[in-house]
Each structure stands twice: as structure tokens, then as C-alpha cells.
Coordinates of C-alpha atoms in Angstrom, one line a residue:
Chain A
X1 CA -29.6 -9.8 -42.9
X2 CA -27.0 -7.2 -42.5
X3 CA -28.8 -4.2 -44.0
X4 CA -31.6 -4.7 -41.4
X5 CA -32.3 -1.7 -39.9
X6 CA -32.2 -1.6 -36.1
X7 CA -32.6 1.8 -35.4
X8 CA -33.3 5.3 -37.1
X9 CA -31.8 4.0 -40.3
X10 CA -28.3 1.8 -38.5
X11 CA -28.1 -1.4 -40.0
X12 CA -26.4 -4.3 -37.9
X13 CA -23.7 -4.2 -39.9
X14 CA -23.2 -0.5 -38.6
X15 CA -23.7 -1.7 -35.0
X16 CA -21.3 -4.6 -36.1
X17 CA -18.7 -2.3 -37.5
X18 CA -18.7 0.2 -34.4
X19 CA -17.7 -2.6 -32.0
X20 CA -15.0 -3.6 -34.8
X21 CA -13.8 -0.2 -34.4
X22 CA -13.9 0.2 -30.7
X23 CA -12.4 -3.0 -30.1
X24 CA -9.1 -2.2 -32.6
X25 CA -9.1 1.3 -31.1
X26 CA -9.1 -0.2 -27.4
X27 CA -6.5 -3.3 -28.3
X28 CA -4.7 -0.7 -29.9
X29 CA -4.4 1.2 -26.9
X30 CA -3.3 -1.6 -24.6
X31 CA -1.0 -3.0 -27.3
X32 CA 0.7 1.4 -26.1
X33 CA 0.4 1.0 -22.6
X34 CA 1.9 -2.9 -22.6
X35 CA 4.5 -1.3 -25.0
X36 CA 5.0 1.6 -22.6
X37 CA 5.6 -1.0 -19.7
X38 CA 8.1 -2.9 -21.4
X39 CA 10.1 -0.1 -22.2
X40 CA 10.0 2.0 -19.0
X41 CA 10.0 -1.1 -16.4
X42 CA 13.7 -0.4 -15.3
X43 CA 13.0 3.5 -16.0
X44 CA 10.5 4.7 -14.4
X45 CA 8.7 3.9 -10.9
X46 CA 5.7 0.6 -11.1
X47 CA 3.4 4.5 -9.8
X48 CA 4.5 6.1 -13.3
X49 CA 4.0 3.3 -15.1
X50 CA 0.7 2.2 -14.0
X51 CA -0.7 5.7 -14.0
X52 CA 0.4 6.7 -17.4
X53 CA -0.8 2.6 -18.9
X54 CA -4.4 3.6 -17.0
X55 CA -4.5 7.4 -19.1
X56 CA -3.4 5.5 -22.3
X57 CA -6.2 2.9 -21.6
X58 CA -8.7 5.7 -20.9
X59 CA -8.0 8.1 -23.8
X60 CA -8.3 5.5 -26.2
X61 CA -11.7 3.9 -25.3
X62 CA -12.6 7.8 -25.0
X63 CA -11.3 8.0 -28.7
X64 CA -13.3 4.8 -29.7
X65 CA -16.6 5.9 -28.3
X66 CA -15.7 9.5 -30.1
X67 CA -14.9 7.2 -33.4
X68 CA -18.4 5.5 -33.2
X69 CA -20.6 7.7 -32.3
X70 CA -21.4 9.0 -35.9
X71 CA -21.6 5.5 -37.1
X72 CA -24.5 4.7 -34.9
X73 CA -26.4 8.4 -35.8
X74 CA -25.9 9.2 -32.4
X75 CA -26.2 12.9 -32.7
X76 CA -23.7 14.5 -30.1
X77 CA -26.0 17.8 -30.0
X78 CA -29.0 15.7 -28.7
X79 CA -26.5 14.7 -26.0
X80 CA -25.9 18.2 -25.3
X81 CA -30.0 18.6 -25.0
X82 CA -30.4 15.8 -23.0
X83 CA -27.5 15.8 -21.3
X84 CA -28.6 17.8 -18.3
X85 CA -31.3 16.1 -17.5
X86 CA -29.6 12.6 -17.8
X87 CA -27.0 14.2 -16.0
X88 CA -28.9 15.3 -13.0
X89 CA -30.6 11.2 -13.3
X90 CA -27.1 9.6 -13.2
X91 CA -26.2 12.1 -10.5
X92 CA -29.3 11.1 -8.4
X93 CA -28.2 7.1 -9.4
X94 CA -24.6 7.0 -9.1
X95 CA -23.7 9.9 -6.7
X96 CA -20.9 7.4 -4.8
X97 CA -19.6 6.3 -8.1
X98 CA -18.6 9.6 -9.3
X99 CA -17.5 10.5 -5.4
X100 CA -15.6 7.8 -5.6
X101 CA -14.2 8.5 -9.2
X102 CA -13.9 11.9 -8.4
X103 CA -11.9 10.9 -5.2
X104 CA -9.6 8.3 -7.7
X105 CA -8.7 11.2 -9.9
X106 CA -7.4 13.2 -6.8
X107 CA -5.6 9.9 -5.2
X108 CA -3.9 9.6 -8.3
X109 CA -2.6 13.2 -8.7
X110 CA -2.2 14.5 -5.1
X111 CA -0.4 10.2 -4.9
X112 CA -0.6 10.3 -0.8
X113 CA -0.1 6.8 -1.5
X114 CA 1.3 4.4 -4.2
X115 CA 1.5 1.2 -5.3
X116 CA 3.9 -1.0 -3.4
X117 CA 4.0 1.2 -0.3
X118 CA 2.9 -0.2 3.2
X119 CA -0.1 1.4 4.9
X120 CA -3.0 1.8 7.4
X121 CA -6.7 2.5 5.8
X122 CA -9.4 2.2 7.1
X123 CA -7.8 0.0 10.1
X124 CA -6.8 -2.1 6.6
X125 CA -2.5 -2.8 7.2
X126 CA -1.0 -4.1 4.3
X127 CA 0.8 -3.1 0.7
X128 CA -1.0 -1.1 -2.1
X129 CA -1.8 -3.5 -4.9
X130 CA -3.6 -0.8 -7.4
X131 CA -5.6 2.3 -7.7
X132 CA -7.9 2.3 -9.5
X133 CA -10.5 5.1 -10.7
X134 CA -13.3 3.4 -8.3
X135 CA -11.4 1.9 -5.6
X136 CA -8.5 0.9 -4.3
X137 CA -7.1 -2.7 -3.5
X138 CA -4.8 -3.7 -0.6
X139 CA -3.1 -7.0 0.3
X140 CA -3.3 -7.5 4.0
X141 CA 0.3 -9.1 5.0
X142 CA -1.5 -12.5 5.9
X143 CA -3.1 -12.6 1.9
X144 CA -6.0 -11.2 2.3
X145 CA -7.3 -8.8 -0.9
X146 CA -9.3 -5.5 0.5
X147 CA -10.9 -3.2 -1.8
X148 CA -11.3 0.1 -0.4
X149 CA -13.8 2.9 -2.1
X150 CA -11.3 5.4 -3.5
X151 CA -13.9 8.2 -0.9
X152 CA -13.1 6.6 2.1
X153 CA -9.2 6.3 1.5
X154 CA -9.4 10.1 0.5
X155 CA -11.5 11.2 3.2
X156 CA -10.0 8.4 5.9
X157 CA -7.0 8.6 8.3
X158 CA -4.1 7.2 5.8
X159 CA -0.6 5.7 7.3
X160 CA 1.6 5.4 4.9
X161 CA 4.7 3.9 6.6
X162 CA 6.8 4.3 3.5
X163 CA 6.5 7.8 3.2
X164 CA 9.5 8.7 4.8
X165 CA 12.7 6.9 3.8
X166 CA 13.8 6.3 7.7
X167 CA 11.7 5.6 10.7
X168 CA 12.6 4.7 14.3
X169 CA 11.8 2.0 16.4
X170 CA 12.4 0.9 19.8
X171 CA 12.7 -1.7 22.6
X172 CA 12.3 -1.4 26.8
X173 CA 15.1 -3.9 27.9
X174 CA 15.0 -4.9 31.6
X175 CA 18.5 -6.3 33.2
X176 CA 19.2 -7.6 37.1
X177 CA 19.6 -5.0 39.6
X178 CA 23.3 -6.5 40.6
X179 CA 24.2 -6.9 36.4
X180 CA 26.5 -4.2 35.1
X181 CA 24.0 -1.8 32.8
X182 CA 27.0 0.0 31.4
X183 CA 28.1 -3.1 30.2
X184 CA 24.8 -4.1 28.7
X185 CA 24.6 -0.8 27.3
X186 CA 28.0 -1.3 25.2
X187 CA 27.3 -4.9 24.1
X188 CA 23.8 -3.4 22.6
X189 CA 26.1 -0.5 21.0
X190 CA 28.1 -3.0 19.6
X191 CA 25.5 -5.1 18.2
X192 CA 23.9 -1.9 16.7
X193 CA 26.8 -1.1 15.1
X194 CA 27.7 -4.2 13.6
X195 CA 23.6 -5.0 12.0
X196 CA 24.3 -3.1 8.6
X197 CA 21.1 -1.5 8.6
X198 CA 20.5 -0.2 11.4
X199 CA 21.3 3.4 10.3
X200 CA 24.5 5.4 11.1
X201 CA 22.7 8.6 11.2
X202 CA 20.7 9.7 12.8
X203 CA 22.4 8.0 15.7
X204 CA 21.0 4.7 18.0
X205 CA 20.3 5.3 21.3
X206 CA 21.2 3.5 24.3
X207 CA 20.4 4.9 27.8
X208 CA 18.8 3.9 31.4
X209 CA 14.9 4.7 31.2
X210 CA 13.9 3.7 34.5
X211 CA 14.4 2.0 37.8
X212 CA 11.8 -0.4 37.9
X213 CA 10.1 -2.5 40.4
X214 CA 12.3 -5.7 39.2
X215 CA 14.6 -4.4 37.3
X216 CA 16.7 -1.7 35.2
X217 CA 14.7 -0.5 32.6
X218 CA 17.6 0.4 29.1
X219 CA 15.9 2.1 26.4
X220 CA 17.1 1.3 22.8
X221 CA 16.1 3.5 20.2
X222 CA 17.2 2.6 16.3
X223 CA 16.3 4.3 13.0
X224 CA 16.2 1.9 10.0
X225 CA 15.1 2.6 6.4
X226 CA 11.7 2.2 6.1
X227 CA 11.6 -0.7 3.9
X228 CA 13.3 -3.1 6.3
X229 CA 12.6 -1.4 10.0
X230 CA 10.7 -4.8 11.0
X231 CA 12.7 -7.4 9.5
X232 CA 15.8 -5.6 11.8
X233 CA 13.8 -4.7 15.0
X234 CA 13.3 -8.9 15.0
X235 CA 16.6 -9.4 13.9
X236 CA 18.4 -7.4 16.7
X237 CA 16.1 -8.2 19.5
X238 CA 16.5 -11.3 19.6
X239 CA 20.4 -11.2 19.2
X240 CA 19.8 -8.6 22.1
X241 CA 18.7 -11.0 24.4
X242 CA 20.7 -13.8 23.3
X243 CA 24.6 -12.1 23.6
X244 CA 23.0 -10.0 27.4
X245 CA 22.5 -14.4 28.1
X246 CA 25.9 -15.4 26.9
X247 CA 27.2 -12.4 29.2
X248 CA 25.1 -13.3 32.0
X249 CA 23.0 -10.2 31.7
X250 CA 19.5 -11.5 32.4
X251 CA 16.1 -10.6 32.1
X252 CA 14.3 -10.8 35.8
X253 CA 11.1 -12.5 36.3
X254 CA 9.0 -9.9 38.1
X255 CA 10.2 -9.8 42.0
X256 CA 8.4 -9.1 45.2
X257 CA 9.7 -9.2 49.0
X258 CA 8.0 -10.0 51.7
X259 CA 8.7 -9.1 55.2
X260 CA 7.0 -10.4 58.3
X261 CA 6.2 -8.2 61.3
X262 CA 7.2 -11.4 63.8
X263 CA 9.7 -14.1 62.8
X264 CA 8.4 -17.1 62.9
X265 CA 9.9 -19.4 65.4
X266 CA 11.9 -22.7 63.9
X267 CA 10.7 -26.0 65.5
X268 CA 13.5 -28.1 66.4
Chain B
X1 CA 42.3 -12.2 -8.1
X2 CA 40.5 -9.7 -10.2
X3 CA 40.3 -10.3 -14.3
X4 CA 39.4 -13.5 -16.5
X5 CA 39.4 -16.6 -15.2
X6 CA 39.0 -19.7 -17.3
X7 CA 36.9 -22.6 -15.8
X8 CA 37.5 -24.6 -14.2
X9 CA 39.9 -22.7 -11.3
X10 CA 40.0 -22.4 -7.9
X11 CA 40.7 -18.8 -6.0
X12 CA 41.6 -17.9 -2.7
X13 CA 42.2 -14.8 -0.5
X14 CA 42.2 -15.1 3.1
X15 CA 38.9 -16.4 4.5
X16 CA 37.5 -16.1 0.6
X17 CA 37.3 -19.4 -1.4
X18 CA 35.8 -19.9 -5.0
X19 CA 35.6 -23.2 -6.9
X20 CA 34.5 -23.1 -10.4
X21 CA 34.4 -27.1 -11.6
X22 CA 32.9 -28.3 -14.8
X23 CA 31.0 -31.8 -15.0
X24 CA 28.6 -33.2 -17.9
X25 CA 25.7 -31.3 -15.9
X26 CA 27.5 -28.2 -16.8
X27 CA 29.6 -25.7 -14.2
X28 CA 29.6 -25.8 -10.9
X29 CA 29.9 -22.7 -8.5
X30 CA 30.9 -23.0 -5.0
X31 CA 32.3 -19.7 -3.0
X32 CA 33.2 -19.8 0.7
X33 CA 33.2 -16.1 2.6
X34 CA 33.3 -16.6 6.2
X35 CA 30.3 -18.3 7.6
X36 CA 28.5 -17.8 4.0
X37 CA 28.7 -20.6 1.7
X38 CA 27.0 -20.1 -2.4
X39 CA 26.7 -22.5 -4.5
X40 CA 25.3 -21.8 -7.6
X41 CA 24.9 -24.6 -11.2
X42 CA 25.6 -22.5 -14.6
X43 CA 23.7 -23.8 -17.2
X44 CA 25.5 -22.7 -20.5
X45 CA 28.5 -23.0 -22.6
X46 CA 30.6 -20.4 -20.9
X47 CA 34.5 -20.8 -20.5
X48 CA 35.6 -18.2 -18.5
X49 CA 34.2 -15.9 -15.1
X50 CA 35.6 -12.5 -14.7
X51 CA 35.7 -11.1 -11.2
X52 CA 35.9 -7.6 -11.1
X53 CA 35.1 -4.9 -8.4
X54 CA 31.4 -3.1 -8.6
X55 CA 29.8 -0.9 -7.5
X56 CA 29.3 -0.9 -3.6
X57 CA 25.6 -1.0 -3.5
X58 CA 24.3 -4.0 -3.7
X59 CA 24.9 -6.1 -0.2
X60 CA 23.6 -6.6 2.1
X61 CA 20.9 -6.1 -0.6
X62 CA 20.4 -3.3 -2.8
X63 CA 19.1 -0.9 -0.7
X64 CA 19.8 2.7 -2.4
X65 CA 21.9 3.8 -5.3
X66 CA 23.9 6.7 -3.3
X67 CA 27.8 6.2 -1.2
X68 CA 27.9 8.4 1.5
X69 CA 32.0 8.6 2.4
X70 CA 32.6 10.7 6.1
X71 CA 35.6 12.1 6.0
X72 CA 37.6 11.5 9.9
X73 CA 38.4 15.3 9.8
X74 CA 36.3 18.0 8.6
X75 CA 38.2 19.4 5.8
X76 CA 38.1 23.6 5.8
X77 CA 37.9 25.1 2.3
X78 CA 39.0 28.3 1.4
X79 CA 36.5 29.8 -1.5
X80 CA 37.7 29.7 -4.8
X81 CA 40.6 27.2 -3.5
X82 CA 40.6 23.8 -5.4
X83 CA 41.9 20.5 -3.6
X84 CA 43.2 16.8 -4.9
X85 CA 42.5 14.6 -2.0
X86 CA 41.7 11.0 -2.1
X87 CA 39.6 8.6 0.2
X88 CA 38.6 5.4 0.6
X89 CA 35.5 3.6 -0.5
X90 CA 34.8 -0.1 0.4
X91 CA 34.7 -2.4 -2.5
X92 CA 32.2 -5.1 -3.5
X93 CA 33.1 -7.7 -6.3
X94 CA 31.5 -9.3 -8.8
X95 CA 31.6 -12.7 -11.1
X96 CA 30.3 -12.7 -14.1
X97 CA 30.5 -15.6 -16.5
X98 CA 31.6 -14.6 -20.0
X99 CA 29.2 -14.7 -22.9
X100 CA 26.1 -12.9 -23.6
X101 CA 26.4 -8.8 -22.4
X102 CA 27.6 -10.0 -19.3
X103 CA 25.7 -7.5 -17.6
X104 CA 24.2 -9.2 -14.2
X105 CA 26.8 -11.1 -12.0
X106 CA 25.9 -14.3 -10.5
X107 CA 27.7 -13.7 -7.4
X108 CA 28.5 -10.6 -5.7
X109 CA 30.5 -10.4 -2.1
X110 CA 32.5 -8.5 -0.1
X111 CA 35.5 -8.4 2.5
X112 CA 33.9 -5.5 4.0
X113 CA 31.3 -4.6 6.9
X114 CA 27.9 -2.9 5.1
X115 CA 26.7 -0.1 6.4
X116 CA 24.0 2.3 6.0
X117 CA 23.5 6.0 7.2
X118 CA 20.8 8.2 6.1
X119 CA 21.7 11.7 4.7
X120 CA 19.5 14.4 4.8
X121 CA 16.2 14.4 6.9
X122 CA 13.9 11.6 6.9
X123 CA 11.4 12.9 4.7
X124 CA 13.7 14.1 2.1
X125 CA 16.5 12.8 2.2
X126 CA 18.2 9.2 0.9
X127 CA 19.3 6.4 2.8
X128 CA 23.3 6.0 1.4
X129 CA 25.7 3.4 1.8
X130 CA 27.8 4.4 4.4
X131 CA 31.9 4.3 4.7
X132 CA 34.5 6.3 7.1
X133 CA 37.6 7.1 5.2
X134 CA 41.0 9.0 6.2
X135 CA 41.7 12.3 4.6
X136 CA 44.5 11.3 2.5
X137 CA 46.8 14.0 0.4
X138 CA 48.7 10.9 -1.7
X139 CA 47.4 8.0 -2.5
X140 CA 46.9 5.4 0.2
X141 CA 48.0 1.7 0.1
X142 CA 45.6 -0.2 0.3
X143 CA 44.4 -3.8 -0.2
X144 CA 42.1 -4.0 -3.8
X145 CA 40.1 -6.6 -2.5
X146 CA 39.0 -4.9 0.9
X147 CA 39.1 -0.8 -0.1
X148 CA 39.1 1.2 -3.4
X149 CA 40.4 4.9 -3.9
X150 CA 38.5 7.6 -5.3
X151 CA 40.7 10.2 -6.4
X152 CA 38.3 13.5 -5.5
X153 CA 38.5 16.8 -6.4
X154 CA 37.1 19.4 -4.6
X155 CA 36.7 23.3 -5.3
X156 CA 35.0 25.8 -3.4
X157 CA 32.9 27.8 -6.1
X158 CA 31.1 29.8 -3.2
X159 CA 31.8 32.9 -1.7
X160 CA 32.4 31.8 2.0
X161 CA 34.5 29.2 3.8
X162 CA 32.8 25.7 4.2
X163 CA 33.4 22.5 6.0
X164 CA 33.2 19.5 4.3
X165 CA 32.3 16.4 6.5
X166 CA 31.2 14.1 3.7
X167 CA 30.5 13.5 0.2
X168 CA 27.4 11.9 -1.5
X169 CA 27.8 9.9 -5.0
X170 CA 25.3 8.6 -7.3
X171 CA 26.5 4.9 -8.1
X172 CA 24.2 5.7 -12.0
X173 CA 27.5 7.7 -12.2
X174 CA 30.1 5.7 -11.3
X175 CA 33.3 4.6 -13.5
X176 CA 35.4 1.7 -11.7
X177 CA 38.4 0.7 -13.0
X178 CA 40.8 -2.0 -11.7
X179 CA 44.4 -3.6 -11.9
X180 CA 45.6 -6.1 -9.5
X181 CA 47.3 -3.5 -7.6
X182 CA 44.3 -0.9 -7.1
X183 CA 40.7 -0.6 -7.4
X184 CA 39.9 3.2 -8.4
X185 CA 37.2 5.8 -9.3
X186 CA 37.7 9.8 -10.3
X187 CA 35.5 12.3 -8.7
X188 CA 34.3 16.1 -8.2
X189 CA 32.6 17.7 -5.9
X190 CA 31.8 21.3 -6.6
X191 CA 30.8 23.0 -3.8
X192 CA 28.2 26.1 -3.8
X193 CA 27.6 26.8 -0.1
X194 CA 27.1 24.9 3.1
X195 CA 23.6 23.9 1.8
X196 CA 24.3 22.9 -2.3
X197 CA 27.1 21.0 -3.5
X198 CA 27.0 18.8 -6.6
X199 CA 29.6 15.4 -6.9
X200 CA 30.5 13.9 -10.5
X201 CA 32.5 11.2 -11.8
X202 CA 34.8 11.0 -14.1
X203 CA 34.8 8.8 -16.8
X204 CA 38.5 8.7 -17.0
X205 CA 40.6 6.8 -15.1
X206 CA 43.3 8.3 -13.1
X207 CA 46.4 6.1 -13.7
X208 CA 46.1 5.3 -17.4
X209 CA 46.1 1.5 -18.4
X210 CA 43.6 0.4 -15.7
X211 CA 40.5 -1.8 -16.8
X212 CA 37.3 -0.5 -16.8
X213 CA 34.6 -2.5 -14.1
X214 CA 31.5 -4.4 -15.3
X215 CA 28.6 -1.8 -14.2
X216 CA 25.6 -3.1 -12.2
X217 CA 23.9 0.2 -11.7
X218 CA 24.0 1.3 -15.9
X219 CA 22.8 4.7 -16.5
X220 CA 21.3 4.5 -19.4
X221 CA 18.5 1.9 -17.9
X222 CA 18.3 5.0 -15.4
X223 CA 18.0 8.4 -17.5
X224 CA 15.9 9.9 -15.1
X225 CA 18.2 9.1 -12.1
X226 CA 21.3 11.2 -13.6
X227 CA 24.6 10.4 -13.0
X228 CA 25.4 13.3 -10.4
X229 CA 24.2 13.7 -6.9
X230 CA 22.8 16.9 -5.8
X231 CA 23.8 17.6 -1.9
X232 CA 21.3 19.7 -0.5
X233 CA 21.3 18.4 3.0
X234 CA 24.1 19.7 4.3
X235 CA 27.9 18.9 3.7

């Protein structure tokens, strides 16, 4: 049953033997890349690691299907014959595919994002799972799993908010007309200082925006590494508010006054 | 407070409490730092804890691998002049519990209030741990538990006079070593011009006899971090 010939002269047991061969050469390759992992995970960046596991994986199914080729009489110069036309087919057929390939390769190289950073595609905000050749995967921060095609995060508007190692945020404070905003400015200074991330340098700062309608209008602006800019901006705001309380620097309620042409008269 | 403890022991130091008990369940961990309370149960056969100073990198959490020390006073550098000066550097400390490589503590705290500063700008540039110290020309006294000394050596290898505001070190680099007296590192900073400037450690301690520190930050997991740090943005 072995020796019965499929094709052109391949028995099963050549067609057998070919997937043997491409399976040991494949394992064997991810038996590298897991290997590769192991040893670089406190070396290298997750990026590195992943990009170089993907090549590995890659090159040695490309190695395999080199391998078997032969085995199955698959003559590599009828390729080259009918390559053109089968490539102009698959071209016709697949032209997002290899965009989208083609847009993977350059993702990977020109790396305007990586794994693990936080960004904006596509109006998609969450952390880069993986890239991958055909697409690209995101995990929304409420859980959700996007897949992007690699062409429209290459071609698309991309915010990466970990691409810079500081960024700056800000808040519009209003205080009481009759509360002290000098003081209000210090106990924000103080509170600045004493968060240990909120960033020495560049320095915070504190200063009257505007006089509002209802109120004096501070503007607070803090850098903080880029990793932890939210987890401060709620962290300090809210101490903000609470220590202005404690020193009876409040927050007005929108205000309006109303004057009338003629007083009214009182009934007695 | 620093070296081998055997368990079980109790340690205090102003507003610092540790209580290392042993029960049949195995060893208890309880350490007190202001309003921060840990309590930790080690499961294994373990008969002593060594507290020892580390690197100071790793609270509020381990943010960036670089200490970024401002000096109060610009220092003014003749070229071709070499200088011993020494500053401070705030000091974090570790327990570890003996056995095995010892190499990850189970408790890290400090008397000190983290900071962070970014050097450079903010696309290239790191985010550093950040620390004020007084241009000193002897050693300093001060308390092991709450500052350590870096004993730093600067030389001016450029052509022109510079100003030196700060120094940037790579903690991959850094060689602790402690008594009960002092905690201490030895530095150099080789300055090139205003815009390049290179700082080293020393493997060496500078008072012979003092015990090399447990490392968190090992080099050799980090071969492609290095152990210098290149200062490019400015000095």
C-alpha cells in the first residue's frame, strides 16, 4: 500500500516521508526559537525576542518546504515556468494578503510600534499584543481582542503613547474668588513634589489661567513617565481636591447675580 | 541593622519595625515602615535574613535602571584637572533569606522620599532616579540607613572648561558595599565636553574591609545594557 503511486512516480510513502521531514524540520525550529526565549527573556526586549522567534519560525518551514520539494518530484524549474503566470493569479487573488504581508514586513523593521506599548489605531486604544506578518492584534484596556490588517496600521494615523519616555498632562482647577490662590498654588507645589513620580524635570507648573465667571481658574501642568502618566494624573487630582477641602480652598458651584431695576417693596 | 540575621529576631530603627517569627507553618514576616505594613509567610528551611543596602531603583517600583545625583552647586572644572569629591545617594535595603543564590529579596524599603526626574529630552532621553546631594570634599556623616556615599572621581579630559550640574549612573554597574557605619559606592565620571561624559563604577571598595551588597540589577542578565552610562544630554 505504500509503494502506490499517487503522482508522476511519488509513492505515499514519499508524500508520508515529506510531512515527516517538514514536521521535524518545523518542531525543530520552534524547539530554537522556545530555546532562544528562554535564554534571552531577562536580555533582550519581549520586541527582540518575538521578532527573532517569528524569523527562526519562518526560515525553517522555508528550509522544510526547500527539503521536500525533491522528494515529491516537484521540479523547481517548472516553478520558475509557471511561476509568472501563477504569480500574476495569486496576485489577482490575494492582492490584500501580500499588501498586508508586505505592510507586516515593514511594521516589523521600520517598529513604529511594539509589543507592549499603548496606542491609538484605527480609533482602536489599547496595548500591542503581537505583530504578526498579516495583522496586528490589540487588547482594548476593557479586554477586548482587535485584530487590525497590518495595511491599515501602516497606512493609518498611529499614537503610540509610549514612544517617548515622558509626557505631560494637566488639570484646570477652579478656587473661590475670596480663597487665597497663592496658597492653593503652594499646597499643589507641595503635593507635586512629594508624588514620586511626578517628574523633577522638566519642571510642574502651577500658575493662574484665568478669571472666570465663578471662579479662579489655576492651571497645573505635570510631566510623568509615560508608563504611569494616568495612574498619577488620578492619583494627584483627587489628593488635589481633597487637601484645597481640608484648607478650605473650595471648588464653586457655577455663580450668577441678579440685580433688579426696582426693589421690591417688603410687606409688613 | 545591616548583615545576617538569624530567625527568629526582631529589628528596629526609628519608625522601621521587622519581626521575623518561626511557627510549625514555617517563618513569618511582618515589617512596619510608617503607614506601610508587609507581611509576608516564607515557606522553606531558611535560618537566617540578611538585610543589606541595594541598589536604589526599585521603589516606588522599578521604574528605570539609571541614578540621576544633582549636585547643590555647579561644580566648574578646569580641563585636564582631576577631582575627589563625594555625594550622597539615597539608600534602599533589602532582606533576603539565606539559602539558594539569594538573588531576589523578599522585601525591599526605604527611609527615603522617591523621586524621579527625567534627563535628557523626552524622546531620547531616560527617566532616572532622582536625588539632590551637597558637594562634599571629605567624606560626609551620614546615617547608613537613610543616605550612602559615592566616593566620585571626576576629570576633565576635554579641552574647555565645563560645569557639572549632575551625574548619571547605570545601576547594571553598580558595586555597594556596606559596614554598620557606612553604606558606599566608587565612581568616575570622565568628562569629554559639555555634551559627552561617560560615568563608571568601581568594583573596588574605597575603605578596605567593607562587605560587598547583594545586587538586584546583575549585569550579566543585562549584557546589552552595559555597566556605564553614556551622558549625552547635557551635564
Amino acid at each position: 500500500m505504500m509503494e502506490t503511486e499517487i503522482y508522476s512516480g511519488v509513492t505515499l510513502f514519499e508524500i508520508l516521508r515529506s510531512i515527516l521531514i517538514l514536521l521535524v524540520i518545523v518542531i525543530i525550529g520552534k524547539m530554537i526559537s522556545l530555546n532562544l526565549r528562554r535564554t534571552l527573556k531577562d536580555k533582550a526586549s519581549k520586541n527582540l525576542i518575538v521578532t527573532l522567534s517569528k524569523i527562526i519560525n519562518y526560515v525553517a518551514l522555508f528550509i522544510g518546504v526547500i527539503v521536500i520539494l525533491p522528494i515529491l518530484q516537484i521540479n523547481m524549474s517548472g516553478f520558475l515556468v509557471a511561476g509568472g503566470i501563477i504569480a500574476i493569479v495569486i496576485g489577482f487573488a490575494s492582492q490584500s494578503i501580500v499588501s498586508n504581508m508586505i505592510s507586516g514586513i515593514f511594521l516589523i523593521f521600520e517598529r513604529p510600534i511594539q509589543i507592549d506599548d499603548v496606542v491609538n489605531i484605527d480609533g482602536n486604544l489599547g496595548i500591542v499584543e503581537d505583530i504578526r506578518i498579516i495583522s496586528t492584534s490589540i487588547r482594548t484596556f476593557d479586554g477586548v481582542f482587535v485584530r487590525i490588517p497590518n495595511e491599515k496600521v501602516f497606512t493609518g494615523t498611529i499614537t503610540n503613547f509610549l514612544e517617548n519616555v515622558a509626557r505631560r498632562f494637566e488639570y484646570d482647577i477652579g478656587i473661590r474668588y475670596q480663597d487665597d490662590a497663592d496658597r492653593a498654588m503652594e499646597i499643589i507645589k507641595e503635593l507635586i513634589e512629594e508624588h514620586p513620580l511626578a517628574l523633577k524635570n522638566p519642571p510642574p507648573q502651577t500658575f493662574v489661567h484665568d478669571l472666570g465667571a465663578s471662579s479662579v481658574k489655576l492651571k497645573v501642568r505635570i510631566w510623568a513617565p509615560s508608563t504611569d502618566w494616568f495612574q498619577i494624573r488620578m492619583e494627584l487630582l483627587w489628593q488635589i481636591k481633597k487637601t484645597l477641602e481640608e484648607n478650605d480652598i473650595k471648588v464653586p458651584f457655577t455663580q450668577q447675580e441678579v440685580w433688579f431695576m426696582n426693589q421690591m417693596e417688603e410687606k409688613s | 541593622m545591616y548583615g545576617v540575621h538569624r530567625i527568629s529576631t526582631e529589628i528596629v530603627k526609628d519608625d522601621l519595625s521587622i519581626i521575623v517569627s518561626r511557627d510549625e507553618d514555617g517563618v513569618l514576616y511582618h515589617r512596619v515602615l510608617g503607614d506601610v505594613v508587609v507581611e509576608k509567610q516564607i515557606l522553606g528551611a531558611t535560618k537566617t535574613l540578611l538585610i543589606c543596602p541595594v541598589e536604589p531603583m526599585n521603589l516606588p517600583k522599578a521604574l528605570t535602571s539609571s541614578l540621576l545625583v544633582e549636585f547643590q552647586k555647579p561644580l566648574v572644572v578646569e580641563p585636564g584637572y582631576k577631582k575627589r569629591i563625594f555625594v550622597t545617594f539615597p539608600v534602599e535595603i533589602g532582606v533576603f533569606t539565606g539559602g539558594g543564590k539569594m538573588d531576589r529579596p523578599i522585601d525591599i524599603f526605604t527611609f527615603g522620599k522617591p523621586k524621579f526626574t527625567l534627563y535628557g529630552d523626552v524622546k531620547t532621553g531616560s527617566i532616572c532616579k532622582y536625588w539632590m546631594s551637597d558637594l562634599n570634599h571629605r567624606m560626609p556623616d551620614v546615617d547608613p540607613a537613610y543616605e550612602g556615599i559615592i566616593d566620585l572621581n571626576i576629570s576633565n579630559r576635554g579641552k574647555r572648561w565645563v560645569e557639572v550640574t549632575k551625574a548619571v549612573f547605570n545601576a547594571y554597574g553598580m558595586k555597594m558595599y556596606y559596614d554598620s557605619e557606612l553604606v558606599s559606592m566608587k565612581a568616575k565620571m570622565m568628562i569629554q565636553d559639555d555634551d559627552y561624559s561617560e560615568t563608571e563604577f568601581s568594583v573596588k571598595p574605597f575603605i578596605d574591609g567593607m562587605r560587598l551588597s547583594k545586587e538586584v540589577y546583575i549585569q550579566s542578565k543585562q549584557p546589552l545594557k552595559g555597566s556605564k552610562f553614556i551622558m549625552e544630554g547635557g551635564i
